[in-house]
Amino acid sequence: MTDRLFAELRPGELDDLAEDGYRRRRSADLARAFATPRAPRRSRRPYLLMAGTAVGTAVTALAAVAVVVITGEPAQAPARPPAAALPVDARSFLLAAASTALREPAATGRYWYVRERRYMRVQFAPGVYAPRVKALVDAQKRTEEQLKGDPERLAAAQEEFRRKVAELNRAELPYRAFAANTRETWRPMRAGEVARTVRNQDVEVTFGSPQDEAAWRADGAPELADRERETQDDAVERAPWMDNPSLNLRNVADLPTGVEELRRRLDDLWRQSPKVSGADRAGYLWQTGIDLMTAPLKPGTRAALFRVLADQPVMKLEGRVSDPLGRTGVALSAPTQHKFRVRLVVDESTAELLQYELGSDDEVGLRVTLEDMGWTDSLGDRPAG
Amino acid sequence: MDDPEERFTDLYDRHYRSVLGYALLRAERDVAEDVSSETFLVAWRRLADLPEPPLPWLLGVARNLLAKQRVSRRRRQALVDRIAALTTARDQVGWDVAEHVVDRETALAALAALPERDVEAMVFATWYGLPPDQAAAVMGCSVRTYNVRLHRARKRLGQALRPGDGPRPRPRLLTTPLEDPHD
């Protein structure tokens, strides 16, 4: 009777606080451990003794805690959950993320749903660019008609046309503007089923500075983004990822779960890649890593992917950041060729990719915030929870 | 499970909450969390030497770390004060529903009258379900000493909680703020 009564004196709050601490601390604690050398195995001793000696090694670290405790004024300050220490480097963070990924449950469904907020530098005003391209094409048609039967001048005219198009494509706006929109996709797991993409939702245009905005007005204030929401339903089989046309929603679940096997597989994929994005090997690996992090991988493959990325050199841990949805994650960045930089923000507690960015050191070229991802059973539905 | 990282992650996922749950009985939240994190860092360094089952060992490390840091504390944080501080209305309702012979406050007051180590012996036996040899290891005493403490705690608590039998413990102020004094 005494034991039962005593058992019921245990405050329920203990479980909540322990769970909360566990969630907040886990990622940083694992990362800190993995960055710390382990002691070699000792000969077996009674473990009481061992506990005593082990404590000796941690006392120095705790001295700091003790100092903090005695300096403050007692009571009254509001209880704020203490922040966990940041992992020491990108590698240990990614190793911890690998462990976390392994813990997340595997799931499946009929459609893989992704909602992303895309933010990018505007290269040209669509309303200005399209008519110019059309004018070039029309003029070229007339020229080619006239030059029929003169292969030499025809070839020269074609060369001139290509040069003009390239020039038009290279031309940048004389001001810095950025466009943002939301895109949702439902990709079916079964071949032949209808996929849906809803583009151009909540379109917003912003400028680099008030001067940029003034320059845009002076330029006649052209429309800088396609604002028409567009829903596209079709059953056309597409490769979701440019760099890896052989991968699709069905076979990503077959990617290896072993680190070495996945590394070899990614090497093969790199050799087969059409290299559409023109990236170097490091750039390819990051781009493919991002693509796979937004795909329905097996937890084991996701874990292996983090471990492959952890072995990439020149990766930098930038610190904790908040994304536009107010979610907190750890930012990592790595340079690729041509001064381009890739930056990832990963959730510490779930190892999910929250955001990625491609750009130079001083400017974002493309930033994608992954607002939601998961399985649904019908088109138009969003994942539960 | 040969991979040390996987083994450690598993250890952490299984036992972190239990270790923090104990540390929260001895220290405020941020110190308790720091101590738990430190405990697992020690476990990582000593991963090759961890005994089976590992929980008593982990609790023992946490207990020693807490004892070290408590030396320099201005105000003693008694175990029973921490229990009172962590008690919420939810616990009160649960207690009332169970229709115990004494109210919760009286039960806590009875605990406060016991030697701290005796209460701790009850915690390991009842809340953690540790057998005497493991609980004794955590507390750094012999199994015999542990059993004496546990027996004494049960006996005194049983006496104190029998209504109208023997002297009732004097009520005392049990509220210690949960807030961190150095936030």
Coordinates of C-alpha atoms in Angstrom, one line a residue:
Chain A
M1 CA 0.0 0.0 0.0
T2 CA 2.8 2.4 0.8
D3 CA 4.5 1.6 -2.5
R4 CA 1.4 2.2 -4.5
L5 CA 0.8 5.5 -2.7
F6 CA 4.4 6.5 -3.2
A7 CA 4.2 5.6 -6.9
E8 CA 1.3 8.0 -7.3
L9 CA 3.3 10.9 -5.8
R10 CA 5.5 10.9 -8.9
P11 CA 4.7 14.2 -10.7
G12 CA 3.3 13.7 -14.3
E13 CA 5.2 16.8 -15.3
L14 CA 8.5 14.8 -15.1
D15 CA 7.5 12.8 -18.2
D16 CA 6.7 16.0 -20.1
L17 CA 9.9 17.8 -19.1
A18 CA 12.0 14.7 -19.9
E19 CA 10.4 14.3 -23.3
D20 CA 10.9 18.0 -24.0
G21 CA 14.5 17.9 -23.0
Y22 CA 15.1 14.8 -25.0
R23 CA 13.7 16.3 -28.2
R24 CA 15.6 19.6 -27.8
R25 CA 18.9 18.0 -26.7
R26 CA 19.2 14.9 -28.8
S27 CA 20.7 16.1 -31.9
A28 CA 23.3 18.3 -30.3
D29 CA 24.2 15.7 -27.7
L30 CA 24.7 13.0 -30.4
A31 CA 26.8 15.4 -32.5
R32 CA 28.9 16.4 -29.5
A33 CA 29.5 12.8 -28.6
F34 CA 30.5 11.8 -32.1
A35 CA 33.0 14.6 -32.2
T36 CA 34.6 13.4 -29.0
P37 CA 37.2 10.7 -29.0
R38 CA 36.3 7.5 -27.2
A39 CA 38.4 5.9 -24.5
P40 CA 39.9 2.5 -25.4
R41 CA 38.2 -0.5 -23.7
R42 CA 39.4 -1.0 -20.2
S43 CA 39.9 -4.2 -18.4
R44 CA 36.7 -5.2 -16.5
R45 CA 36.4 -3.5 -13.2
P46 CA 33.5 -3.4 -10.8
Y47 CA 31.3 -0.8 -12.3
L48 CA 30.8 1.2 -9.2
L49 CA 34.5 2.1 -9.3
M50 CA 34.2 2.7 -13.0
A51 CA 31.3 5.2 -12.5
G52 CA 33.5 7.0 -10.0
T53 CA 36.4 7.4 -12.4
A54 CA 34.2 8.3 -15.3
V55 CA 32.8 11.2 -13.3
G56 CA 36.2 12.6 -12.7
T57 CA 36.5 13.3 -16.5
A58 CA 33.3 15.3 -16.6
V59 CA 33.8 17.4 -13.5
T60 CA 35.8 20.0 -15.3
A61 CA 32.9 20.5 -17.8
L62 CA 30.5 20.8 -14.9
A63 CA 32.4 23.4 -13.0
A64 CA 31.2 25.9 -15.5
V65 CA 27.6 24.8 -14.8
A66 CA 28.1 25.2 -11.1
V67 CA 29.5 28.7 -11.5
V68 CA 26.4 29.8 -13.5
V69 CA 24.2 28.4 -10.8
I70 CA 25.6 30.4 -7.9
T71 CA 25.8 33.8 -9.6
G72 CA 22.1 34.5 -10.3
E73 CA 19.4 35.9 -8.0
P74 CA 17.2 33.2 -6.7
A75 CA 13.7 32.5 -8.0
Q76 CA 11.3 34.8 -9.9
A77 CA 12.8 34.6 -13.4
P78 CA 10.4 32.8 -15.8
A79 CA 11.3 29.2 -16.7
R80 CA 12.6 29.2 -20.2
P81 CA 13.7 26.0 -21.8
P82 CA 17.5 26.1 -22.0
A83 CA 18.9 25.9 -25.5
A84 CA 21.1 23.0 -26.4
A85 CA 24.7 23.5 -27.4
L86 CA 25.3 23.7 -31.1
P87 CA 27.1 20.7 -32.7
V88 CA 30.8 21.4 -33.1
D89 CA 31.1 20.9 -36.8
A90 CA 29.1 20.0 -40.0
R91 CA 30.4 16.5 -40.0
S92 CA 29.3 15.6 -36.5
F93 CA 26.0 17.3 -37.2
L94 CA 25.4 15.2 -40.3
L95 CA 26.4 12.0 -38.5
A96 CA 23.8 12.8 -35.8
A97 CA 21.3 13.6 -38.6
A98 CA 22.0 10.1 -40.0
S99 CA 21.1 8.5 -36.6
T100 CA 18.0 10.6 -36.4
A101 CA 16.9 9.7 -40.0
L102 CA 17.2 6.0 -39.1
R103 CA 14.8 6.5 -36.2
E104 CA 12.0 8.0 -38.4
P105 CA 9.3 5.6 -39.4
A106 CA 9.0 4.3 -42.9
A107 CA 5.7 5.1 -44.6
T108 CA 4.0 4.8 -48.0
G109 CA 0.9 6.0 -49.8
R110 CA -0.6 6.7 -53.2
Y111 CA 0.9 10.1 -53.9
W112 CA 4.1 11.8 -52.7
Y113 CA 3.2 15.3 -51.9
V114 CA 5.6 18.3 -51.7
R115 CA 4.7 21.9 -51.0
E116 CA 7.6 24.3 -51.6
R117 CA 8.0 28.1 -51.5
R118 CA 10.4 29.1 -54.2
Y119 CA 12.3 32.4 -54.0
M120 CA 14.6 33.5 -56.9
R121 CA 16.3 36.3 -58.6
V122 CA 14.3 37.6 -61.5
Q123 CA 16.4 37.3 -64.7
F124 CA 14.0 38.9 -67.1
A125 CA 10.4 40.3 -67.2
P126 CA 8.3 37.6 -68.8
G127 CA 6.1 40.1 -70.5
V128 CA 9.1 41.8 -72.1
Y129 CA 11.2 38.7 -72.8
A130 CA 8.6 36.5 -74.6
P131 CA 7.7 39.2 -77.3
R132 CA 11.3 39.8 -77.9
V133 CA 12.0 36.1 -78.5
K134 CA 8.9 35.9 -80.7
A135 CA 10.1 38.9 -82.7
L136 CA 13.5 37.3 -83.2
V137 CA 11.9 34.0 -84.3
D138 CA 9.5 35.7 -86.7
A139 CA 12.4 37.7 -88.3
Q140 CA 14.5 34.6 -88.6
K141 CA 11.7 32.7 -90.4
R142 CA 11.4 35.5 -93.0
T143 CA 15.2 35.6 -93.5
E144 CA 15.4 31.8 -93.9
E145 CA 12.5 32.0 -96.5
Q146 CA 14.5 34.6 -98.5
L147 CA 17.8 32.7 -98.3
K148 CA 16.5 29.4 -99.6
G149 CA 18.9 28.1 -102.1
D150 CA 21.9 30.0 -100.6
P151 CA 23.2 27.5 -98.0
E152 CA 26.3 29.6 -97.1
R153 CA 24.3 32.8 -96.2
L154 CA 21.6 30.6 -94.6
A155 CA 24.2 29.0 -92.2
A156 CA 25.5 32.5 -91.4
A157 CA 22.0 33.8 -90.6
Q158 CA 21.4 30.8 -88.4
E159 CA 24.6 31.4 -86.5
E160 CA 23.6 35.1 -86.1
F161 CA 20.1 34.0 -84.8
R162 CA 21.7 31.8 -82.2
R163 CA 24.0 34.6 -81.1
K164 CA 21.1 37.0 -80.7
V165 CA 19.0 34.5 -78.6
A166 CA 22.0 33.8 -76.4
E167 CA 22.5 37.6 -75.9
L168 CA 18.9 38.0 -75.0
N169 CA 19.2 35.1 -72.5
R170 CA 22.3 36.6 -70.9
A171 CA 20.8 40.1 -70.6
E172 CA 20.0 40.8 -67.0
L173 CA 17.6 43.3 -65.7
P174 CA 19.2 46.6 -64.8
Y175 CA 17.9 46.3 -61.3
R176 CA 17.7 43.5 -58.7
A177 CA 14.3 41.9 -58.2
F178 CA 13.2 38.7 -56.6
A179 CA 10.0 36.7 -57.1
A180 CA 8.5 34.2 -54.8
N181 CA 5.7 31.6 -55.4
T182 CA 4.4 28.4 -53.9
R183 CA 4.2 25.2 -55.8
E184 CA 2.5 22.0 -54.8
T185 CA 3.0 18.6 -56.5
W186 CA 1.3 15.3 -56.1
R187 CA 3.3 12.5 -57.7
P188 CA 1.7 9.1 -58.1
M189 CA 3.5 6.0 -56.9
R190 CA 2.0 3.8 -59.6
A191 CA 3.0 4.3 -63.3
G192 CA 0.2 5.7 -65.5
E193 CA -1.7 7.5 -62.7
V194 CA -2.4 11.2 -63.0
A195 CA 0.0 13.6 -61.3
R196 CA -0.9 17.2 -60.3
T197 CA 1.2 20.4 -60.1
V198 CA -0.3 23.6 -58.9
R199 CA 2.1 26.5 -59.7
N200 CA 2.2 30.2 -59.1
Q201 CA 0.4 30.4 -55.8
D202 CA 0.8 33.5 -53.6
V203 CA 3.2 35.2 -56.0
E204 CA 5.2 38.1 -54.5
V205 CA 7.8 40.4 -56.0
T206 CA 10.4 42.2 -54.0
F207 CA 13.3 44.4 -54.8
G208 CA 16.9 44.4 -53.6
S209 CA 16.7 48.1 -52.5
P210 CA 14.4 51.1 -52.9
Q211 CA 16.8 52.2 -55.7
D212 CA 16.2 48.9 -57.5
E213 CA 12.5 49.5 -57.3
A214 CA 12.8 53.1 -58.6
A215 CA 14.8 51.7 -61.6
W216 CA 12.1 49.2 -62.2
R217 CA 9.5 52.1 -62.3
A218 CA 11.7 54.1 -64.6
D219 CA 11.8 51.0 -66.9
G220 CA 8.1 51.2 -67.2
A221 CA 7.2 48.9 -64.2
P222 CA 7.0 45.6 -66.3
E223 CA 5.3 42.6 -64.7
L224 CA 8.2 40.5 -63.2
A225 CA 6.4 37.3 -62.4
D226 CA 3.8 35.0 -63.9
R227 CA 0.9 35.6 -61.5
E228 CA -1.6 33.2 -62.9
R229 CA -2.2 30.2 -60.7
E230 CA -2.0 27.1 -62.9
T231 CA -3.2 23.6 -62.1
Q232 CA -1.8 20.9 -64.4
D233 CA -3.1 17.3 -64.2
D234 CA -1.6 14.7 -66.5
A235 CA -0.3 11.1 -66.6
V236 CA 2.9 11.9 -68.6
E237 CA 5.8 9.9 -67.1
R238 CA 8.5 12.4 -66.2
A239 CA 11.8 12.0 -64.4
P240 CA 11.4 14.3 -61.3
W241 CA 15.1 15.1 -61.1
M242 CA 17.0 16.6 -64.1
D243 CA 20.4 15.3 -63.0
N244 CA 19.3 11.8 -62.6
P245 CA 16.8 10.8 -65.2
S246 CA 17.0 7.1 -64.2
L247 CA 15.6 7.8 -60.8
N248 CA 11.9 8.1 -60.1
L249 CA 9.5 8.0 -57.2
R250 CA 9.2 4.2 -57.3
N251 CA 12.8 3.2 -57.5
V252 CA 14.3 5.7 -55.0
A253 CA 13.0 3.3 -52.3
D254 CA 15.4 0.7 -53.8
L255 CA 18.5 2.8 -53.3
P256 CA 21.0 1.0 -51.0
T257 CA 20.9 1.5 -47.2
G258 CA 24.6 0.8 -46.7
V259 CA 27.0 3.8 -46.8
E260 CA 29.5 2.2 -49.1
E261 CA 26.9 0.8 -51.4
L262 CA 25.1 4.2 -51.6
R263 CA 28.4 6.0 -52.3
R264 CA 29.2 3.6 -55.2
R265 CA 25.6 4.0 -56.5
L266 CA 25.9 7.8 -56.5
D267 CA 29.3 7.5 -58.3
D268 CA 27.6 5.4 -61.0
L269 CA 24.7 7.9 -61.2
W270 CA 27.2 10.8 -61.6
R271 CA 28.9 9.0 -64.5
Q272 CA 25.5 8.4 -66.2
S273 CA 24.2 11.9 -65.4
P274 CA 23.6 14.2 -68.4
K275 CA 25.0 17.0 -66.1
V276 CA 22.2 19.3 -67.1
S277 CA 22.9 21.7 -64.3
G278 CA 26.6 21.9 -65.4
A279 CA 27.7 21.2 -61.9
D280 CA 31.0 19.6 -60.9
R281 CA 31.1 16.4 -58.9
A282 CA 30.7 18.1 -55.6
G283 CA 27.9 20.3 -56.9
Y284 CA 26.2 17.2 -58.4
L285 CA 26.4 15.4 -55.1
W286 CA 24.8 18.3 -53.2
Q287 CA 22.0 18.7 -55.8
T288 CA 21.3 15.0 -55.8
G289 CA 21.4 15.0 -52.1
I290 CA 18.8 17.7 -52.0
D291 CA 16.6 15.9 -54.5
L292 CA 16.8 12.7 -52.5
M293 CA 16.1 14.5 -49.2
T294 CA 12.8 15.6 -50.7
A295 CA 12.0 12.1 -52.0
P296 CA 10.4 9.1 -50.2
L297 CA 13.5 7.2 -49.3
K298 CA 13.8 4.4 -46.9
P299 CA 15.0 5.6 -43.5
G300 CA 18.2 3.5 -44.0
T301 CA 18.9 5.2 -47.3
R302 CA 18.3 8.7 -45.8
A303 CA 20.7 7.8 -43.0
A304 CA 23.3 6.6 -45.5
L305 CA 22.9 9.7 -47.5
F306 CA 23.7 11.9 -44.5
R307 CA 26.8 9.8 -43.9
V308 CA 28.0 10.2 -47.5
L309 CA 27.5 13.9 -47.3
A310 CA 29.3 14.0 -43.9
D311 CA 32.4 12.9 -45.7
Q312 CA 32.4 15.8 -48.1
P313 CA 35.2 18.2 -47.4
V314 CA 34.9 22.0 -47.1
M315 CA 31.5 21.9 -45.5
K316 CA 30.8 24.6 -43.0
L317 CA 28.4 24.6 -40.0
E318 CA 26.8 28.1 -40.0
G319 CA 24.7 27.8 -36.9
R320 CA 21.0 27.7 -36.0
V321 CA 18.7 29.7 -38.2
S322 CA 14.9 30.2 -38.5
D323 CA 13.1 29.7 -41.8
P324 CA 10.2 31.9 -43.0
L325 CA 7.8 29.5 -41.3
G326 CA 9.5 30.1 -38.0
R327 CA 11.0 26.6 -37.9
T328 CA 14.5 26.3 -36.4
G329 CA 17.2 24.3 -38.1
V330 CA 20.9 24.0 -38.5
A331 CA 22.4 25.6 -41.5
L332 CA 25.3 24.0 -43.4
S333 CA 27.0 25.3 -46.5
A334 CA 29.5 24.2 -49.1
P335 CA 31.1 25.8 -52.1
T336 CA 30.8 24.2 -55.5
Q337 CA 32.5 25.3 -58.7
H338 CA 32.2 28.9 -60.1
K339 CA 32.0 30.4 -56.7
F340 CA 28.5 28.9 -56.3
R341 CA 27.5 27.9 -52.8
V342 CA 24.9 25.4 -51.7
R343 CA 23.3 25.9 -48.3
L344 CA 21.0 23.5 -46.5
V345 CA 18.9 24.0 -43.4
V346 CA 18.1 20.7 -41.6
D347 CA 15.7 20.1 -38.7
E348 CA 17.7 18.8 -35.7
S349 CA 14.9 16.7 -34.3
T350 CA 13.8 15.0 -37.5
A351 CA 16.7 15.3 -39.9
E352 CA 14.3 16.7 -42.4
L353 CA 15.4 19.2 -45.0
L354 CA 13.7 22.5 -44.2
Q355 CA 15.3 24.7 -46.9
Y356 CA 18.0 24.9 -49.5
E357 CA 19.7 27.7 -51.3
L358 CA 21.9 28.0 -54.3
G359 CA 23.8 31.2 -54.9
S360 CA 26.9 33.2 -54.6
D361 CA 28.4 34.3 -51.3
D362 CA 26.6 37.6 -51.4
E363 CA 23.4 36.8 -53.2
V364 CA 20.7 34.1 -53.2
G365 CA 20.0 32.7 -56.7
L366 CA 17.3 30.3 -55.6
R367 CA 15.9 29.5 -52.2
V368 CA 13.4 26.8 -51.7
T369 CA 11.6 26.3 -48.4
L370 CA 10.0 22.9 -48.0
E371 CA 6.8 23.7 -46.3
D372 CA 5.3 20.3 -46.3
M373 CA 6.1 16.8 -47.5
G374 CA 4.5 13.4 -47.1
W375 CA 2.1 10.8 -48.4
T376 CA -1.5 11.3 -49.3
D377 CA -4.1 9.0 -50.7
S378 CA -5.9 11.4 -53.1
L379 CA -5.1 14.2 -55.4
G380 CA -5.6 17.6 -53.8
D381 CA -5.3 16.2 -50.2
R382 CA -2.4 17.2 -48.0
P383 CA -0.6 14.9 -45.6
A384 CA -2.3 14.5 -42.3
G385 CA -0.5 15.9 -39.2
Chain B
M1 CA 24.8 -2.9 -33.5
D2 CA 28.6 -3.1 -33.8
D3 CA 28.7 0.4 -35.0
P4 CA 29.5 2.6 -32.0
E5 CA 27.4 5.6 -33.3
E6 CA 24.4 3.4 -33.7
R7 CA 24.9 1.7 -30.3
F8 CA 25.2 5.1 -28.6
T9 CA 22.1 6.5 -30.4
D10 CA 20.2 3.5 -29.2
L11 CA 21.4 4.0 -25.7
Y12 CA 20.5 7.6 -25.8
D13 CA 17.0 7.0 -27.2
R14 CA 16.3 4.3 -24.6
H15 CA 17.6 6.0 -21.5
Y16 CA 18.0 9.8 -21.9
R17 CA 14.4 10.5 -20.6
S18 CA 15.0 8.2 -17.5
V19 CA 18.2 9.9 -16.7
L20 CA 16.8 13.4 -17.1
G21 CA 13.7 12.4 -15.1
Y22 CA 16.0 11.6 -12.2
A23 CA 18.2 14.7 -12.6
L24 CA 15.0 16.8 -12.5
L25 CA 14.4 15.5 -9.0
R26 CA 17.7 17.0 -7.9
A27 CA 18.2 20.2 -9.9
E28 CA 16.4 22.8 -11.9
R29 CA 15.7 22.2 -15.5
D30 CA 18.7 23.6 -17.2
V31 CA 21.2 22.1 -14.8
A32 CA 19.3 18.8 -14.9
E33 CA 19.6 18.8 -18.7
D34 CA 23.3 19.8 -18.7
V35 CA 24.0 17.0 -16.2
S36 CA 22.1 14.5 -18.4
S37 CA 23.9 15.6 -21.5
E38 CA 27.2 15.3 -19.6
T39 CA 26.3 11.8 -18.4
F40 CA 25.8 10.6 -21.9
L41 CA 29.1 12.2 -23.0
V42 CA 30.8 10.1 -20.3
A43 CA 28.9 7.1 -21.6
W44 CA 30.1 7.8 -25.1
R45 CA 33.7 8.0 -23.9
R46 CA 33.3 4.7 -22.0
L47 CA 31.0 3.0 -24.5
A48 CA 33.3 -0.1 -24.7
D49 CA 33.0 -0.6 -20.9
L50 CA 29.3 -0.1 -20.3
P51 CA 27.8 -2.7 -18.1
E52 CA 24.6 -4.5 -18.9
P53 CA 21.9 -3.2 -18.1
P54 CA 23.3 0.3 -18.6
L55 CA 20.6 2.3 -16.8
P56 CA 21.9 1.9 -13.2
W57 CA 25.4 2.9 -14.4
L58 CA 24.0 6.0 -16.2
L59 CA 21.9 7.0 -13.1
G60 CA 25.0 6.5 -10.9
V61 CA 27.1 8.9 -13.1
A62 CA 24.3 11.5 -13.1
R63 CA 23.9 11.2 -9.4
N64 CA 27.6 11.8 -8.8
L65 CA 27.6 14.7 -11.2
L66 CA 24.7 16.2 -9.4
A67 CA 26.3 15.7 -6.0
K68 CA 29.4 17.6 -7.3
Q69 CA 27.4 20.5 -8.5
R70 CA 25.2 20.7 -5.5
V71 CA 28.2 21.3 -3.2
S72 CA 28.4 24.8 -4.6
R73 CA 24.7 25.6 -4.4
R74 CA 23.5 28.3 -2.1
R75 CA 20.2 26.7 -1.4
R76 CA 19.8 23.0 -0.9
Q77 CA 17.3 21.5 -3.2
A78 CA 15.7 18.7 -1.2
L79 CA 14.3 15.8 -3.2
V80 CA 10.8 16.3 -1.7
D81 CA 10.9 20.0 -2.5
R82 CA 11.6 19.2 -6.1
I83 CA 8.7 16.7 -6.1
A84 CA 6.4 19.4 -4.7
A85 CA 7.7 22.0 -7.2
L86 CA 7.0 19.6 -10.1
T87 CA 3.5 18.7 -8.9
T88 CA 0.8 20.2 -11.0
A89 CA -3.0 20.4 -10.8
R90 CA -3.1 17.4 -13.0
D91 CA -1.4 15.3 -10.3
Q92 CA -3.7 16.7 -7.7
V93 CA -6.8 15.7 -9.6
G94 CA -5.3 12.2 -10.2
W95 CA -4.6 11.9 -6.5
D96 CA -8.1 13.0 -5.5
V97 CA -9.7 10.5 -7.9
A98 CA -7.7 7.7 -6.4
E99 CA -9.3 8.5 -3.0
H100 CA -6.3 7.9 -0.8
V101 CA -6.6 8.0 2.9
V102 CA -4.5 11.1 3.2
D103 CA -4.3 14.1 1.0
R104 CA -1.3 14.6 -1.2
E105 CA 0.1 17.4 0.8
T106 CA 0.2 15.3 3.9
A107 CA 1.9 12.5 2.1
L108 CA 4.6 14.9 0.9
A109 CA 5.0 16.3 4.4
A110 CA 5.5 12.7 5.6
L111 CA 8.2 12.2 3.0
A112 CA 9.9 15.4 4.0
A113 CA 10.3 14.1 7.5
L114 CA 12.4 11.1 6.2
P115 CA 16.1 11.1 5.6
E116 CA 16.7 12.1 2.0
R117 CA 18.5 8.8 1.1
D118 CA 15.6 6.8 2.3
V119 CA 13.3 8.7 0.0
E120 CA 15.8 8.1 -2.8
A121 CA 15.7 4.4 -2.1
M122 CA 12.0 4.5 -2.6
V123 CA 12.4 6.4 -5.8
F124 CA 14.7 3.8 -7.3
A125 CA 12.6 0.9 -6.1
T126 CA 9.1 2.3 -7.0
W127 CA 9.6 4.8 -9.8
Y128 CA 12.4 3.1 -11.6
G129 CA 11.6 -0.5 -10.6
L130 CA 15.3 -1.3 -9.9
P131 CA 16.1 -4.5 -8.0
P132 CA 18.2 -3.9 -4.8
D133 CA 21.5 -4.7 -6.3
Q134 CA 21.1 -2.2 -9.1
A135 CA 19.7 0.5 -6.9
A136 CA 22.5 0.0 -4.4
A137 CA 25.0 0.4 -7.3
V138 CA 23.4 3.7 -8.3
M139 CA 23.5 5.0 -4.7
G140 CA 27.0 3.8 -4.1
C141 CA 26.2 1.7 -1.1
S142 CA 26.0 -2.0 -0.2
V143 CA 22.9 -3.9 -1.0
R144 CA 22.5 -4.5 2.7
T145 CA 22.5 -0.7 3.5
Y146 CA 20.2 -0.1 0.6
N147 CA 17.7 -2.7 1.9
V148 CA 17.8 -1.1 5.4
R149 CA 17.0 2.3 3.9
L150 CA 14.2 1.0 1.8
H151 CA 12.7 -0.9 4.7
R152 CA 13.0 2.1 7.0
A153 CA 11.4 4.3 4.5
R154 CA 8.5 2.0 3.9
K155 CA 7.9 1.5 7.6
R156 CA 8.0 5.2 8.5
L157 CA 5.9 6.2 5.6
G158 CA 3.4 3.5 6.4
Q159 CA 3.1 4.8 10.0
A160 CA 2.9 8.4 9.0
L161 CA 0.2 7.8 6.5
R162 CA -2.1 5.8 8.6
P163 CA -4.8 8.3 9.6
G164 CA -5.2 9.0 13.3
D165 CA -2.3 6.7 14.2
G166 CA 0.8 8.1 15.8
P167 CA 1.9 11.7 15.6
R168 CA 1.1 13.4 12.3
P169 CA 4.0 15.1 10.6
R170 CA 3.9 18.8 11.0
P171 CA 2.9 20.5 7.7
R172 CA 5.6 22.6 6.2
L173 CA 5.9 24.9 3.3
L174 CA 6.6 22.8 0.3
T175 CA 6.5 25.1 -2.6
T176 CA 9.9 25.8 -4.2
P177 CA 9.6 27.7 -7.4
L178 CA 10.5 25.7 -10.5
E179 CA 11.9 28.8 -12.1
D180 CA 15.6 29.0 -12.7
P181 CA 17.3 31.5 -10.4
H182 CA 19.8 32.5 -13.0
D183 CA 17.9 32.7 -16.2

